[in-house]
Coordinates of C-alpha atoms in Angstrom, one line a residue:
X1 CA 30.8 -33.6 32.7
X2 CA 28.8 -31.3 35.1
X3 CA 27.1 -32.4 38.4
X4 CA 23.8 -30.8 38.8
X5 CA 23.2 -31.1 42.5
X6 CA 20.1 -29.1 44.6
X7 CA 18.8 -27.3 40.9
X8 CA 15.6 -25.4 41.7
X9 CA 13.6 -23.3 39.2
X10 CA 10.6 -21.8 39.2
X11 CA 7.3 -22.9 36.5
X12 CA 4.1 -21.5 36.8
X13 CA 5.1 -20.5 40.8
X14 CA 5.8 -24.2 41.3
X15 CA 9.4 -25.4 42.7
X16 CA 10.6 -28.6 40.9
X17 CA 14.2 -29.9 42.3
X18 CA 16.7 -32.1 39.9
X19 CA 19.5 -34.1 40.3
X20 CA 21.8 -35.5 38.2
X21 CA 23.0 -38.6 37.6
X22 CA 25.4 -39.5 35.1
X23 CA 28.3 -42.3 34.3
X24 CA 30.2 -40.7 37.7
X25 CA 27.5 -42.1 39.7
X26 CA 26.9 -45.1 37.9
X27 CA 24.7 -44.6 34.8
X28 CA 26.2 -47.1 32.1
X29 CA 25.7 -44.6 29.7
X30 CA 24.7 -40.4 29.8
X31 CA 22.5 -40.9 26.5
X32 CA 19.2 -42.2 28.3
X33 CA 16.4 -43.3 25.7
X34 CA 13.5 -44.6 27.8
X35 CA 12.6 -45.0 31.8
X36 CA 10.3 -46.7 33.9
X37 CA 9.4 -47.6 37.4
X38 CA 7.9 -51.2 38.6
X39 CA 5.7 -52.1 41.4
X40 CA 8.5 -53.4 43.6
X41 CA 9.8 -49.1 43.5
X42 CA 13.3 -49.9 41.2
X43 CA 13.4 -47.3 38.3
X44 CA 15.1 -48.6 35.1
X45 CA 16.9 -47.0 32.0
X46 CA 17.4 -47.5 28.3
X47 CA 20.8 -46.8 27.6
X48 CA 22.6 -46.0 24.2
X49 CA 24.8 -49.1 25.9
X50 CA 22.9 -51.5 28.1
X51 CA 19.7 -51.7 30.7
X52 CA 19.9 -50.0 34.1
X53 CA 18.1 -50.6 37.1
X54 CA 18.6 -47.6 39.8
X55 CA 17.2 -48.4 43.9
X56 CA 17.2 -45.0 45.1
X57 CA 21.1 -45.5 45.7
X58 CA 22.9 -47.5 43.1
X59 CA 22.9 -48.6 39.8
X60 CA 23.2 -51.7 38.2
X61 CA 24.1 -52.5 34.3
X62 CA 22.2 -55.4 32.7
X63 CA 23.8 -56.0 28.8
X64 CA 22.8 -58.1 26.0
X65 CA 25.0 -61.7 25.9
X66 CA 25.4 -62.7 22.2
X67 CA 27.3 -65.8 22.1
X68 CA 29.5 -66.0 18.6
X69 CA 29.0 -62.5 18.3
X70 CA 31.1 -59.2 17.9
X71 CA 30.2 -56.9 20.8
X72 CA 28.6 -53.8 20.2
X73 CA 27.1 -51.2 22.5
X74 CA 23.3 -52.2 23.6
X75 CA 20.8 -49.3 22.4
X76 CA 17.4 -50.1 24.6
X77 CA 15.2 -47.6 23.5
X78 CA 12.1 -48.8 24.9
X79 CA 10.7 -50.6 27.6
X80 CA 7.5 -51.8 28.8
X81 CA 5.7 -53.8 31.7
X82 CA 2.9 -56.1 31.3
X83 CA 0.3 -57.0 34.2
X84 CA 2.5 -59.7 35.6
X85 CA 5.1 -57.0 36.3
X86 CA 8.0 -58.4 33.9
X87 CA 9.8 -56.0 32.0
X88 CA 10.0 -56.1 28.3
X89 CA 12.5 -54.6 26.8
X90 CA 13.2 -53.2 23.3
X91 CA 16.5 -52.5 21.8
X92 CA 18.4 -52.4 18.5
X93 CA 19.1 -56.2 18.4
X94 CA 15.2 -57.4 18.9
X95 CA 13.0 -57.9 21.7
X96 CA 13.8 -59.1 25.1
X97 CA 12.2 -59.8 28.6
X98 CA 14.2 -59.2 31.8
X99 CA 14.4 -62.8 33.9
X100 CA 14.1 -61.2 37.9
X101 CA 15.6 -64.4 39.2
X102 CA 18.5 -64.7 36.8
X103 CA 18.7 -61.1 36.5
X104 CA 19.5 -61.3 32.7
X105 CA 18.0 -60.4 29.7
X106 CA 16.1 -63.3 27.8
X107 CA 15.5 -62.9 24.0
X108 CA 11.9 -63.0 22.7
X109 CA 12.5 -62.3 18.8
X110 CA 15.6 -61.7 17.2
X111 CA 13.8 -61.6 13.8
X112 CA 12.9 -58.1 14.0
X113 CA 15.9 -55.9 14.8
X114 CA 15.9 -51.5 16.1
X115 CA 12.6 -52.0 18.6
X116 CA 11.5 -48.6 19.0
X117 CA 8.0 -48.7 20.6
X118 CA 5.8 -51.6 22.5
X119 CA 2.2 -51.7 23.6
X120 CA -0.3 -54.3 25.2
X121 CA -3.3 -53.7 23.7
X122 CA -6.8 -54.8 25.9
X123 CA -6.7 -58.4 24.6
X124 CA -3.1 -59.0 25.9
X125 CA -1.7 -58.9 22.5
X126 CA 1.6 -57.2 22.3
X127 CA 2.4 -54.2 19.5
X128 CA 5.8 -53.4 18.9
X129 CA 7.4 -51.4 15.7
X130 CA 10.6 -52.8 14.3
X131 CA 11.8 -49.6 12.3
X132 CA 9.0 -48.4 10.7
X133 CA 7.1 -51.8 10.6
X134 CA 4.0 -52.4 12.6
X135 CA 3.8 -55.7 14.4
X136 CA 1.8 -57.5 16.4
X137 CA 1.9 -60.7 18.9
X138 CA -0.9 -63.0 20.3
X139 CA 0.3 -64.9 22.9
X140 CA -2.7 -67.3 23.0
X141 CA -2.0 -68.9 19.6
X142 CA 2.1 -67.9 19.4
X143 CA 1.2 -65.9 16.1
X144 CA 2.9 -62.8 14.8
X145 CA 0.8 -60.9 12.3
X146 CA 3.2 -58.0 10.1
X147 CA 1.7 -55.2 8.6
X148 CA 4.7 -54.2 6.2
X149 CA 5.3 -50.4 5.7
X150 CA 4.8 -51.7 1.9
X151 CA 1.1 -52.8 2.4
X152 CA 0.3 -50.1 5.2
X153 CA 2.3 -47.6 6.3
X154 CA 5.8 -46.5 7.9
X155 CA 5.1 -46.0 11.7
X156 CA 6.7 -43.9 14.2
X157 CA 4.6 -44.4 17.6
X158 CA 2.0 -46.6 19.5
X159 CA -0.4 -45.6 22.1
X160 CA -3.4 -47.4 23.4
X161 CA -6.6 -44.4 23.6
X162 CA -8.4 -44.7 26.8
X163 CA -11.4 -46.4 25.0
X164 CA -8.8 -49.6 24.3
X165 CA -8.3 -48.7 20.6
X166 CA -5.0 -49.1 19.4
X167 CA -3.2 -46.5 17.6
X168 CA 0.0 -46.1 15.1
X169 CA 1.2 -42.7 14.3
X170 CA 2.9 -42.1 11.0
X171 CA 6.0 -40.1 9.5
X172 CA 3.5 -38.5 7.1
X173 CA 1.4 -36.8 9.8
X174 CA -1.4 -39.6 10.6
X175 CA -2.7 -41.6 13.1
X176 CA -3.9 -45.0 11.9
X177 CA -6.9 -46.1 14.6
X178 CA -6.6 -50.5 14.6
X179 CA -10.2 -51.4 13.7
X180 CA -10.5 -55.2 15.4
X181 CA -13.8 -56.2 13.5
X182 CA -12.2 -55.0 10.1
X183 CA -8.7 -55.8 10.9
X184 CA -7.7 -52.7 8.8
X185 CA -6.9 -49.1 9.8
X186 CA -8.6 -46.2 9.6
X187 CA -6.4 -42.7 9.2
X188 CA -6.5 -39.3 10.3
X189 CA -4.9 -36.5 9.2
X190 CA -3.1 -34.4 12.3
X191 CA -2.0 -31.5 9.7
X192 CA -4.9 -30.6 7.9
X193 CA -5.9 -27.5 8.9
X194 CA -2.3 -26.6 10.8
X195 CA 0.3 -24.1 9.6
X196 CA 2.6 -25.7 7.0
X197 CA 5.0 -27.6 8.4
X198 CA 9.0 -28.8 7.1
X199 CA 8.0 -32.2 8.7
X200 CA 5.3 -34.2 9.7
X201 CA 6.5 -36.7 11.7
X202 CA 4.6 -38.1 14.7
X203 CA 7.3 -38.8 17.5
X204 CA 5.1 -39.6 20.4
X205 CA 1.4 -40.1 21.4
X206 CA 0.0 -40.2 25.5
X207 CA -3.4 -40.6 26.6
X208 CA -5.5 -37.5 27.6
X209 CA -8.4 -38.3 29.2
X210 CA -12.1 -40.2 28.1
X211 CA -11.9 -39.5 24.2
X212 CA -8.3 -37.6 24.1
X213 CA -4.6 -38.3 22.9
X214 CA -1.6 -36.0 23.2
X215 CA -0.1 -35.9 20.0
X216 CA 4.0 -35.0 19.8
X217 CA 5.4 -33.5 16.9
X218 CA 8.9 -32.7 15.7
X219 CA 8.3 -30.0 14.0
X220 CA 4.9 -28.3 15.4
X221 CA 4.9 -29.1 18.8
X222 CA 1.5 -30.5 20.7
X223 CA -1.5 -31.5 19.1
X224 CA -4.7 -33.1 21.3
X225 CA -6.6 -35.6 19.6
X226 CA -10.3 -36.4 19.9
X227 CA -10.6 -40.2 19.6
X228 CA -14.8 -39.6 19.2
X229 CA -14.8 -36.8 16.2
X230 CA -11.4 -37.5 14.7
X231 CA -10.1 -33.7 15.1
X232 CA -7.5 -31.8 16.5
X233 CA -6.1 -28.6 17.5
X234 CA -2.8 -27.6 18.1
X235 CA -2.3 -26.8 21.9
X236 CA 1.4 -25.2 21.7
X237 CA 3.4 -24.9 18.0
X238 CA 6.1 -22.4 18.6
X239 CA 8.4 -21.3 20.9
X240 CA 8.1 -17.4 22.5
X241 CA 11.0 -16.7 19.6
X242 CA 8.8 -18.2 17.1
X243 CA 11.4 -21.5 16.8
X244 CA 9.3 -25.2 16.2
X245 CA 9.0 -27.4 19.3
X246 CA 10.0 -31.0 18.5
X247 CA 8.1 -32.9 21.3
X248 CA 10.4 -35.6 22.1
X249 CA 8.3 -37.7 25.5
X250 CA 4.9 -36.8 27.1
X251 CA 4.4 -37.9 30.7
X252 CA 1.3 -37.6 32.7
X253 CA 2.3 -36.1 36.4
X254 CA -1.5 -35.5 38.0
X255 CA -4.8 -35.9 37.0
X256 CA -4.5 -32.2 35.5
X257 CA -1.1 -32.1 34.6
X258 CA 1.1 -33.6 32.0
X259 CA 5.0 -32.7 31.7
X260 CA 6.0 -32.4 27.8
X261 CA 9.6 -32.7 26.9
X262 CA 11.1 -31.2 23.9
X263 CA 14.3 -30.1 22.3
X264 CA 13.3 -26.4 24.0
X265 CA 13.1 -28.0 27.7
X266 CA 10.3 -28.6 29.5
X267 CA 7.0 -27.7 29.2
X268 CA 4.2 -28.5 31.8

């Protein structure tokens, strides 16, 4: 494993420095599938085995206790705060919160294994996909409405628009907008007037600004998303040698700037 201490490079004249950190300092695993930082400054980790919560200095490993069960290694690959500051957490065996005063992770549903991606929409209600399947939970009444891939669709991503609406991207190409009067969806095709494409999966979506979502591909790069017109347009497709991007995580870095990770690197 390499160390990658005091890395500089240059982007758009700007000088970005990276460290790494791996299982030789303390990661529980090198295969990191989600991160996050609270209000209280710790950053934590998804692991392909266990949760991680890193102070600036040291790490510490939080696993999944499963009384009466074989162990297995804990795949987190999603994680989430809510506006009391506790820390949901998603993995491959259901849906868990992260007790502070314990320090231990608490199941919430075990019904509904491979949690892939959470939201809080504005009503407090919590949308989480298990697999492909779109769920969604109202803490006021303890109710958990399923909309099954066979009645609706297979799902890939959630993202809350900066209107409020809730939306569910598709493996097919689509986003499905959550109409609250209706209760029903309403699609919109992010490939119709693209390039054909081998795949039109949806891996990630990120808010833009008033009326806008970044839309991440796998296999034709970034799209942005007018919430208000329900078009598009394709922002970067290709690499310089022609090659798809797959857009793996968008994260917003300043008010003008949004860092896009992809199987080609980094792109700002």
């Amino acid at each position: 494993m390499t160390l990658l201490l005091g890395l500089t490079c240059e982007v758009s004249g700007q000088s970005y420095f990276f460290r790494h950190y791996q299982v030789e300092q303390g990661l529980s695993n090198n295969t990191v599938f989600s991160s996050l930082q609270d209000e209280k400054g710790f950053l934590w980790f998804g692991t392909k085995d266990g949760l991680n919560r890193f102070d600036g200095y040291h790490f510490k490993s939080y696993n999944i206790n499963e009384p009466n069960r074989q162990p297995a290694p804990d795949f987190i690959s999603c994680l989430l705060l809510d506006q009391s500051n506790k820390l949901w957490v998603g993995s491959q065996k259901g849906l868990f919160t992260f007790d502070q005063q314990q320090e231990k992770l608490v199941q919430f549903l075990d019904s509904f294994p491979e949690i892939n991606s959470m939201q809080f929409d504005r009503k407090g209600q919590l949308w989480f996909l298990s697999r492909f399947t779109t769920c969604r939970y109202n803490f006021t009444n303890n109710t958990l409405t399923v909309f099954s891939t066979r009645d609706y669709f297979d799902a890939t991503a959630l993202s809350l628009s900066p209107g409020g609406d809730v939306f569910v991207s598709t493996l097919n190409g689509y986003l499905q907008r959550f109409d609250e009067g209706t209760g029903t969806f309403q699609r919109y095709d992010l490939f119709a007037h693209s390039p054909p494409a081998s795949s039109n999966w949806i891996q990630e979506m990120y808010p833009a600004g008033p009326g806008e979502l970044l839309v991440g591909t796998s296999n034709q790069g970034l799209k942005l998303f007018n919430t208000e017109t329900g078009d598009y347009k394709d922002l970067l497709i290709t690499n310089p040698d022609k090659t798809t991007i797959y857009v793996r995580d968008i994260k917003k870095y300043a008010a003008n700037e949004f860092w896009i990770a992809t199987e080609s690197g980094i792109f700002i």
